[in-house]
Amino acid sequence: MTIDKELVNYVAHLARIELNPQELEKLSNQLRVILDFINKLNTAKIEDIPTTSYVLDLSNVTRPDIPKVSLSAQEALDNTKFKEGNFFIVPKIIE
Amino acid sequence: MIEPCTLTAHELMRRLINKELSFAELLTSLKNRIRLFDNKINAYVRKNDVCSAASAAEISPSGLSIPVSLKDNICTKGNNTECCSKILAGFKPPYDATVVAKLKAHGLPIFEYKLNMDEFAFGSSTENSCFGPTRNPWDLERVAGGSSGGAAAAVASGEAIWALGSDTGGSIRQPASFCGVVGLKPTYGRVSRYGLIAFASSLDQIGPITKDVRDCAFLLKLISGYDPLDSTTKDIPVPDYTQSLDPWVKDIKIGIPKEYFVKGLDPEVKDIVEEAIEFLKKLGAKVKEVSLPHTEYAVAVYYIIATAEASSNLARFDGVQYGLRSLPKEGHSHEPRTVAMYKKTRGDGFGEEAKRRILLGTFALSHGYYDAYYLRALKVRTLIKKDFDRVFEEFDCIVTPTSPTVAFYIGERAQDPLSMYLSDVYTISANLAGIPAISLPCGFTKKGLPVGLQIISRPFNEELLLRVAFSYEDNTPWHTMQPYLKPPQEDFLGELRG
């Protein structure tokens, strides 16, 4: 696998981040160095080793299913000026 | 005269209760300090904003009323919380973080300015803040560490009495070490993360940054405990951590991991830490070398898992509901207008390190690379955790340097992300294993820069950490050292007085 500009551009598209040509160049070089370092993981012996995504022995944590007051629409809209009524305004999606 | 703001919280509480000091005097002392020195140190952000819903002035002062300063990623209702990122400019949370609610319930005021940090806690130097770097009070040319650099620098310089930071890979302990103060990362699940703007959900913990171990125990006790709003908190009783402050380490078994004393560790730091270990031995602790054989993989594992989780957590910053929204010019793009908005908003709003980490994490989770990177990292994480489990079968705690070096110069590592990542080499394993760790000052280099000692223990054993730390602190002078801050020129003072 090679980390080239094409791959980084594709990942940037997946992550929905616009990069200018200088950023693309710089980040491609840096990510190559970082992943070279990370590739040392290939030398770890991981046969039959389970994964750890969380360290706590908690599972299926639930709470009583009782309705409660939540954020009002107004509070939820307080942090944007792009709003109308109870809605966020976004660019037109359907032509 | 000793400025009240440079004292510990427990000493201030005593003075408030005995009426030797008033709350107003304390607040004035703190604000004067910030006015005099924060132009240089830059520990606080948005100091010109009119504040605030959570202002210290609003509470009714009592003996407990010692203002707590917060890192810019801990939500306070109606009060800007921006993670020092352009993309969250102007964000006012609609609720308080659980830790904030707990402090308020105990009558502790929340200080009105927030503390500087690396953007979204991505960094080890606070150079990645959109508000500029925090400077180290011990040497203004050097970094304060990160990502809670603002918190550590403020506590060290007397610009804060005490503070809360967050630690995902060392972000409390490393800056505490660089600035000569105490910082504790609790066990994963000890302190609620509700209202902490997420970086890596399986690693993040909020914790105290304080002037000594007693303040640390006190603050930890106030913020710990089960929270129905964070399903990863554990429902077990919270001990009174202040009861652990017993200077008694006789027969405590301490392991010294040989993998932490290798190439890359600054010789002066090594000498100072080894001296501290000798001292613990003199106090009666049983010290023996141990091995954590998978240590060499920790940085690599961390930078896959942390960035993968970050890339997912930061997907919410898309310009729709809050913060920055950048719209591309009409007809500019062949993509749907919403997608173009997401891309432009995130391209404009995220700083360089945030972009780097989101891309790395997205890559590690992407089709074709998921097994080779993310899944593999989760398995090696198990190996790292098992290393600790094995050592803790025999030992009570592990003692190491907090960081391989003292504070480095501003700009020194900024262009080399990998060298910056490697500065977390001693702290990240505790996050991967979910175990508690504390850093406390254990000496100074010839240049007068503080060195930190890290103590790590098994899950939910903060009491032992505090006891060992207190025993060391109680017998050494390091925590009483304060940096000399040169007052501004007289003419500037004149201007201030107006």
XYZ file of C-alpha atoms in Angstrom:
593
model
C 0.000 0.000 0.000
C 1.300 3.464 -0.834
C -0.005 6.642 0.702
C -0.190 8.952 -2.277
C -2.116 12.097 -2.982
C -4.854 10.178 -4.743
C -5.530 8.030 -1.668
C -5.415 11.014 0.704
C -7.775 12.909 -1.581
C -10.184 9.986 -1.478
C -9.987 9.751 2.334
C -10.543 13.523 2.559
C -13.675 13.048 0.458
C -14.885 10.305 2.828
C -14.183 12.612 5.790
C -15.864 15.542 3.969
C -12.886 17.861 4.332
C -11.824 20.221 1.575
C -8.041 20.373 1.192
C -6.121 22.867 -0.903
C -3.221 21.559 -3.040
C -0.566 22.603 -0.495
C -2.421 20.863 2.338
C -2.852 17.748 0.210
C 0.855 17.621 -0.537
C 1.927 18.214 3.053
C -0.612 15.865 4.645
C 0.196 13.071 2.185
C 3.863 13.248 3.142
C 3.136 13.396 6.861
C 0.588 10.576 6.822
C 3.118 8.415 4.958
C 5.677 8.935 7.752
C 3.094 8.337 10.491
C 1.752 5.152 8.882
C 5.273 3.859 8.340
C 5.710 4.137 12.090
C 2.310 2.574 12.806
C 3.170 -0.393 10.586
C 5.310 -1.695 13.426
C 2.021 -3.162 14.698
C 2.552 -5.846 12.054
C 5.251 -7.386 14.225
C 2.891 -7.921 17.207
C 1.677 -11.481 17.729
C -2.106 -11.170 17.684
C -3.260 -14.697 16.800
C -6.189 -15.675 19.049
C -6.087 -12.334 20.874
C -9.544 -10.777 21.368
C -10.137 -7.084 20.697
C -10.553 -4.449 23.412
C -12.818 -1.606 22.388
C -13.848 -0.737 25.945
C -11.985 -1.548 29.132
C -14.934 -1.717 31.524
C -16.837 -4.911 32.229
C -20.158 -3.168 31.619
C -22.614 -4.384 29.020
C -26.199 -3.679 28.003
C -26.494 -0.635 30.218
C -30.111 0.483 30.180
C -32.297 2.910 32.086
C -36.000 2.747 32.901
C -38.058 3.632 29.840
C -39.729 6.700 31.305
C -40.357 9.719 29.089
C -38.703 12.902 30.306
C -38.517 16.499 29.221
C -35.778 16.977 26.652
C -34.238 20.021 24.970
C -36.885 22.241 23.438
C -36.721 22.870 19.705
C -35.915 26.483 20.472
C -32.927 25.572 22.653
C -31.716 23.144 20.007
C -31.854 25.937 17.433
C -30.193 28.565 19.618
C -26.712 27.983 18.235
C -27.422 28.755 14.604
C -28.734 31.710 12.654
C -29.750 29.378 9.819
C -33.217 28.459 11.059
C -36.870 28.912 10.286
C -39.684 27.922 12.624
C -38.623 24.652 14.205
C -36.194 23.765 11.408
C -32.550 24.128 10.464
C -32.054 25.645 7.028
C -29.663 23.747 4.754
C -28.824 24.208 1.078
C -31.405 22.897 -1.361
C -30.987 19.154 -1.763
C -33.618 18.283 -4.376
C -33.560 20.301 -7.595
C 2.972 39.766 50.439
C 1.844 36.371 49.227
C -0.915 36.722 46.673
C -3.941 34.590 47.690
C -4.237 33.283 44.112
C -0.886 31.495 44.453
C -2.065 29.466 47.465
C -3.564 25.984 47.428
C -7.328 25.559 47.594
C -7.183 23.887 51.010
C -5.175 26.770 52.465
C -7.628 29.268 50.924
C -10.570 27.344 52.390
C -8.978 27.585 55.813
C -8.496 31.335 55.424
C -12.042 31.870 54.159
C -13.502 29.912 57.052
C -11.344 31.791 59.583
C -12.295 35.068 57.908
C -8.637 35.886 57.298
C -9.591 36.414 53.667
C -12.803 37.349 51.902
C -14.146 35.801 48.732
C -14.011 39.207 47.028
C -10.307 39.550 47.896
C -9.617 36.113 46.478
C -11.393 36.921 43.226
C -9.617 40.272 42.912
C -6.253 38.619 43.469
C -6.997 36.043 40.773
C -8.187 38.598 38.242
C -5.251 40.925 38.874
C -2.884 38.052 38.299
C -4.535 37.262 34.991
C -4.521 40.918 33.962
C -0.813 41.200 34.783
C 0.524 37.991 33.316
C -1.870 36.332 30.917
C -0.925 38.569 27.987
C 2.298 36.584 28.025
C 1.202 33.163 29.250
C -2.076 32.934 27.298
C -3.576 30.332 29.616
C -7.101 31.699 29.201
C -9.033 32.350 25.992
C -11.710 34.893 25.021
C -10.739 37.193 27.863
C -12.446 40.147 26.188
C -15.858 38.519 26.012
C -18.531 39.763 28.311
C -19.104 36.924 30.764
C -20.981 35.034 31.926
C -23.808 32.824 32.981
C -21.461 30.895 35.239
C -19.708 33.908 36.719
C -18.073 33.479 40.087
C -19.663 36.684 41.287
C -23.132 35.168 41.206
C -22.740 32.522 43.836
C -23.104 33.041 47.525
C -19.611 32.558 48.896
C -18.878 30.004 51.588
C -15.803 28.274 52.965
C -15.814 25.970 49.955
C -16.022 28.780 47.417
C -12.780 28.290 45.581
C -13.275 29.071 41.883
C -12.536 26.182 39.517
C -11.179 26.964 36.059
C -12.234 24.725 33.169
C -10.632 23.578 29.951
C -12.423 24.871 26.856
C -13.956 21.443 26.088
C -16.088 21.156 29.261
C -19.618 22.465 28.672
C -21.088 25.249 30.783
C -24.650 26.252 30.031
C -24.904 29.446 28.014
C -21.172 30.095 28.302
C -18.909 29.731 25.258
C -17.236 26.331 24.985
C -15.293 26.106 21.740
C -12.518 23.499 22.130
C -10.223 26.296 20.912
C -11.433 25.541 17.383
C -12.693 27.916 14.709
C -15.358 25.380 13.813
C -17.058 25.830 17.223
C -16.794 29.621 17.284
C -19.631 31.098 19.293
C -20.954 27.756 20.582
C -22.942 28.130 23.801
C -23.890 24.731 25.237
C -27.534 24.290 26.229
C -26.525 22.344 29.352
C -23.830 21.974 32.008
C -21.437 19.027 31.983
C -22.087 16.657 34.911
C -18.781 17.673 36.548
C -19.894 21.312 36.388
C -23.293 20.474 37.887
C -21.543 18.565 40.691
C -19.180 21.443 41.497
C -22.046 23.925 41.531
C -24.071 21.623 43.775
C -21.185 21.722 46.260
C -21.155 25.519 46.119
C -17.987 25.836 44.058
C -18.040 28.710 41.588
C -16.978 28.093 38.006
C -14.415 30.641 36.879
C -15.702 32.766 34.035
C -12.881 32.354 31.498
C -12.075 29.028 29.889
C -8.600 27.545 29.596
C -6.544 27.232 26.433
C -5.985 23.802 24.854
C -4.922 22.126 21.651
C -7.870 22.203 19.251
C -10.225 19.362 20.296
C -7.420 18.177 22.634
C -5.357 17.123 19.585
C -1.810 17.784 20.670
C 0.882 17.701 23.312
C 1.891 21.365 23.403
C -1.197 23.630 23.174
C 0.333 24.991 19.959
C -2.692 23.718 18.011
C -5.095 26.196 19.613
C -6.837 28.687 17.328
C -6.043 31.235 20.059
C -2.259 30.717 19.873
C 0.002 28.677 22.165
C 0.089 28.804 25.950
C 3.553 29.637 27.280
C 5.234 27.774 30.107
C 5.460 29.964 33.242
C 8.889 28.441 34.047
C 10.282 29.561 30.679
C 8.104 31.629 28.388
C 9.960 30.393 25.302
C 8.771 26.855 25.998
C 5.455 25.056 25.633
C 3.211 24.359 28.604
C 2.544 20.851 27.295
C -0.842 19.696 26.141
C -3.500 19.370 25.475
C -4.544 20.851 28.860
C -1.633 23.324 28.639
C -3.780 26.309 29.620
C -4.926 24.538 32.781
C -1.431 23.491 33.886
C 0.110 26.899 33.127
C -2.703 28.733 34.918
C -2.381 26.605 38.067
C 1.418 26.900 38.033
C 1.363 30.688 37.634
C -1.394 31.391 40.161
C -3.795 32.394 37.385
C -6.038 29.566 38.586
C -6.465 28.074 42.050
C -7.232 24.684 40.559
C -8.637 23.399 37.307
C -10.278 20.547 35.427
C -8.679 19.229 32.284
C -9.242 16.155 30.155
C -6.851 13.304 29.428
C -7.096 11.061 26.360
C -3.429 10.096 26.021
C -1.692 12.171 28.686
C -3.344 15.562 28.237
C -3.594 16.186 31.991
C -0.398 14.497 33.177
C 2.108 15.707 30.569
C 1.283 19.450 30.919
C 1.162 19.021 34.721
C 4.665 17.559 34.493
C 5.922 20.361 32.190
C 4.521 23.063 34.493
C 5.442 21.529 37.864
C 1.926 20.863 39.169
C -0.178 17.805 40.067
C -2.475 16.178 37.472
C -4.573 13.041 37.770
C -6.292 10.943 35.112
C -8.971 8.871 36.844
C -9.920 5.289 35.969
C -12.085 5.123 32.852
C -15.645 5.185 34.238
C -14.783 7.014 37.475
C -15.819 10.499 36.291
C -18.749 11.263 34.010
C -17.924 12.389 30.487
C -21.364 13.923 29.961
C -20.758 17.423 28.644
C -17.120 16.803 27.777
C -16.890 17.434 24.040
C -15.712 14.026 22.864
C -12.309 13.301 21.345
C -11.944 9.509 21.770
C -14.851 8.074 23.738
C -13.113 4.914 24.957
C -10.107 6.868 26.309
C -11.289 10.309 27.502
C -11.495 11.153 31.205
C -11.894 14.484 33.009
C -9.517 15.037 35.930
C -8.055 17.625 38.313
C -4.963 19.804 37.836
C -3.904 21.273 41.177
C -1.047 22.769 43.167
C -0.687 19.769 45.458
C -1.948 16.244 46.109
C -4.385 17.326 48.841
C -6.228 19.629 46.441
C -6.195 16.835 43.872
C -7.872 14.392 46.270
C -10.442 16.985 47.244
C -11.411 17.916 43.690
C -11.466 14.286 42.546
C -13.904 13.415 45.298
C -16.273 16.173 44.164
C -16.394 15.164 40.490
C -16.364 11.344 40.744
C -19.278 8.944 40.641
C -21.953 7.204 38.654
C -23.953 9.309 36.225
C -27.087 8.029 34.482
C -26.214 10.452 31.654
C -22.958 8.587 30.943
C -23.545 4.860 30.568
C -19.797 4.198 30.818
C -19.586 5.393 34.426
C -19.451 2.600 36.969
C -22.040 2.456 39.729
C -19.755 1.892 42.705
C -19.281 4.053 45.811
C -16.866 6.999 45.726
C -14.357 6.838 48.582
C -13.455 9.979 50.486
C -10.148 10.478 48.719
C -8.971 13.015 51.283
C -8.777 10.101 53.759
C -6.013 8.604 51.587
C -3.646 11.412 52.464
C -1.630 9.319 54.842
C 2.144 9.568 54.375
C 2.682 5.854 54.747
C 4.144 3.725 51.947
C 5.807 1.045 54.038
C 5.637 -2.300 52.238
C 3.809 -0.844 49.243
C 5.040 -2.803 46.224
C 6.206 -0.576 43.392
C 7.130 -1.884 39.945
C 9.573 0.017 37.727
C 8.984 -0.921 34.072
C 12.335 -1.364 32.363
C 10.832 -0.449 28.965
C 10.347 3.123 30.199
C 14.009 3.718 30.991
C 15.477 3.310 27.531
C 16.821 5.410 24.658
C 14.783 8.556 24.181
C 14.574 9.297 27.901
C 16.496 12.489 28.639
C 19.435 11.601 30.962
C 18.709 14.458 33.347
C 15.036 13.460 33.633
C 16.149 9.859 34.171
C 18.464 10.831 37.043
C 15.809 12.936 38.755
C 13.152 10.211 38.461
C 15.550 7.529 39.698
C 16.352 9.706 42.675
C 12.634 10.006 43.420
C 12.294 6.207 43.248
C 15.220 5.842 45.654
C 13.450 8.224 47.971
C 10.250 6.129 47.907
C 12.454 3.167 48.811
C 13.828 5.089 51.774
C 10.272 5.765 52.887
C 9.765 2.010 53.086
C 8.319 1.045 49.707
C 9.408 -2.231 48.131
C 10.756 -1.437 44.675
C 11.480 -3.966 41.931
C 12.006 -3.876 38.170
C 9.084 -5.189 36.097
C 8.361 -5.622 32.404
C 5.531 -4.251 30.256
C 6.680 -6.006 27.085
C 4.178 -4.432 24.658
C 5.066 -0.844 25.554
C 6.769 -0.341 22.184
C 3.393 -0.643 20.424
C 1.487 1.821 22.615
C 1.995 4.976 20.531
C 1.057 3.182 17.303
C -2.049 1.590 18.847
C -3.094 4.884 20.349
C -2.809 6.888 17.145
C -5.054 4.409 15.342
C -7.724 4.013 18.030
C -7.802 7.646 19.166
C -7.938 9.026 15.627
C -10.528 6.456 14.512
C -12.811 7.450 17.384
C -12.080 11.133 16.787
C -12.951 10.904 13.097
C -16.339 9.511 14.082
C -16.941 11.944 16.969
C -16.019 14.972 14.881
C -18.373 14.033 12.060
C -21.002 16.129 13.848
C -19.210 19.367 12.980
C -20.781 19.903 9.581
C -22.068 23.477 9.678
C -25.721 22.509 10.161
C -26.591 22.895 13.845
C -23.900 25.043 15.444
C -20.551 26.727 14.950
C -19.079 27.763 11.635
C -20.929 27.342 8.331
C -19.034 28.014 5.086
C -20.977 27.972 1.850
C -19.198 27.427 -1.444
C -19.894 29.830 -4.276
C -22.874 29.016 -6.481
C -21.989 26.642 -9.336
C -18.581 26.042 -7.812
C -18.928 22.317 -7.376
C -20.325 19.283 -9.149
C -21.309 17.823 -5.775
C -24.651 18.195 -4.018
C -24.778 21.583 -2.293
C -24.978 20.048 1.206
C -21.871 17.926 0.657
C -20.059 20.975 -0.685
C -21.128 22.866 2.461
C -19.820 20.104 4.759
C -16.488 20.021 2.963
C -15.976 23.757 2.881
C -17.085 24.208 6.508
C -14.733 21.471 7.714
C -11.903 22.626 5.427
C -12.187 26.183 6.775
C -13.001 25.314 10.389
C -10.548 22.577 11.361
C -6.886 23.346 11.996
C -4.037 21.337 10.538
C -3.692 18.770 13.334
C -7.447 18.154 13.431
C -7.409 17.473 9.700
C -4.431 15.183 10.051
C -6.097 13.129 12.778
C -9.496 12.948 11.103
C -7.840 11.741 7.894
C -5.728 9.163 9.736
C -8.771 7.874 11.618
C -10.973 7.810 8.538
C -8.251 5.888 6.716
C -7.933 3.334 9.561
C -11.692 2.724 9.464
C -12.068 2.689 5.685
C -12.920 -0.334 3.579
C -9.828 -2.366 2.816
C -7.774 -0.975 5.718
C -10.078 -1.605 8.694
C -8.732 -5.093 9.492
C -5.102 -4.218 8.929
C -5.181 -1.100 11.118
C -8.200 -0.610 13.366
C -8.912 -4.235 14.241
C -5.231 -5.013 14.693
C -4.846 -2.009 17.002
C -7.781 -3.211 19.144
C -6.045 -6.573 19.558
C -2.694 -5.063 20.499
C -4.621 -2.901 22.971
C -5.629 -6.151 24.698
C -1.962 -7.145 24.933
C -1.060 -3.793 26.486
C -3.888 -4.093 29.009
C -2.798 -7.643 29.891
C 0.753 -6.430 30.553
C -0.643 -4.202 33.292
C -3.023 -6.874 34.665
C -0.057 -9.194 35.071
C 2.102 -6.631 36.891
C -0.770 -5.646 39.202
C -1.162 -9.260 40.322
C 2.025 -8.713 42.271
C 2.504 -4.954 42.558
C 0.397 -2.127 43.983
C 1.548 0.479 41.519
C 4.015 1.352 38.776
C 6.286 4.384 38.870
C 7.719 6.020 35.712
C 8.700 9.415 34.341
C 5.595 11.277 33.093
C 7.354 12.487 29.958
C 10.695 11.544 28.387
C 11.768 15.192 28.314
C 11.094 18.492 30.040
C 9.074 21.189 28.260
C 10.432 21.738 24.744
C 10.676 25.033 22.873
C 7.667 26.530 21.130
C 7.898 25.570 17.453
C 10.482 22.853 18.093
C 8.220 19.942 17.143
C 5.384 21.721 15.373
C 6.511 20.674 11.895
C 7.135 17.056 12.806
C 3.883 15.436 13.972
C 5.495 12.058 14.684
C 8.033 13.516 17.120
C 5.131 15.297 18.838
C 3.199 12.007 19.060
C 6.205 10.281 20.630
C 6.222 12.772 23.505
C 3.152 10.884 24.836
C 5.010 7.592 25.012
C 4.791 7.165 28.815
C 1.253 8.398 29.341
C -0.905 6.781 26.660
C -0.767 3.212 27.956
C -2.823 4.171 31.026
C -5.588 5.430 28.736
C -5.467 2.320 26.559
C -5.733 0.132 29.681
C -8.307 2.442 31.320
C -6.316 2.658 34.547
C -5.694 5.671 36.826
C -2.436 7.630 36.831
C -1.117 10.742 38.533
C 1.787 13.070 37.758
C 3.446 15.104 40.473
C 6.575 17.269 40.519
C 9.755 15.416 41.539
C 12.544 17.880 40.844
C 14.022 20.444 38.503
C 16.682 20.307 35.813
C 19.767 22.534 35.930
C 17.916 24.978 33.684
C 15.153 25.194 36.285
C 12.509 23.198 34.436
C 10.152 20.890 36.349
C 10.201 17.099 35.988
C 7.139 14.929 36.646
C 6.851 11.555 38.353
C 4.042 9.294 37.160
C 2.337 6.717 39.385
C -0.040 4.218 37.766
C -2.304 1.749 39.536
C -5.078 -0.772 38.938
C -8.652 0.266 38.064
C -10.509 2.292 40.733
C -7.458 2.398 42.966
C -7.072 6.187 42.993
C -6.739 5.986 46.791
C -3.416 4.202 46.511
C -2.147 6.656 43.870
C -2.975 9.558 46.146
C -1.399 7.901 49.156
C 1.900 7.182 47.424
C 1.896 10.640 45.818
C 1.134 12.317 49.123
C 3.867 10.379 50.922
C 6.387 11.592 48.381
C 5.082 15.156 48.350
C 4.902 15.391 52.134
C 8.629 14.695 52.342
C 9.845 16.828 49.432
C 9.767 20.569 48.614
C 8.995 20.457 44.863
C 5.274 21.233 45.031
C 5.992 24.459 46.907
C 8.184 25.885 44.128
C 6.594 28.613 42.052
C 7.880 30.202 38.875
C 9.187 33.752 39.039
C 7.040 35.883 36.773
C 8.507 39.186 35.757
C 5.951 41.922 36.312
C 5.172 44.040 33.252
C 7.069 47.301 32.834
C 6.046 50.184 35.044
C 4.648 52.190 32.107
C 2.365 49.295 31.242
C 1.242 49.138 34.861
C 0.507 52.826 34.679
C -1.668 52.241 31.644
C -3.560 49.518 33.480
C -4.228 51.765 36.417
C -5.502 54.294 33.890
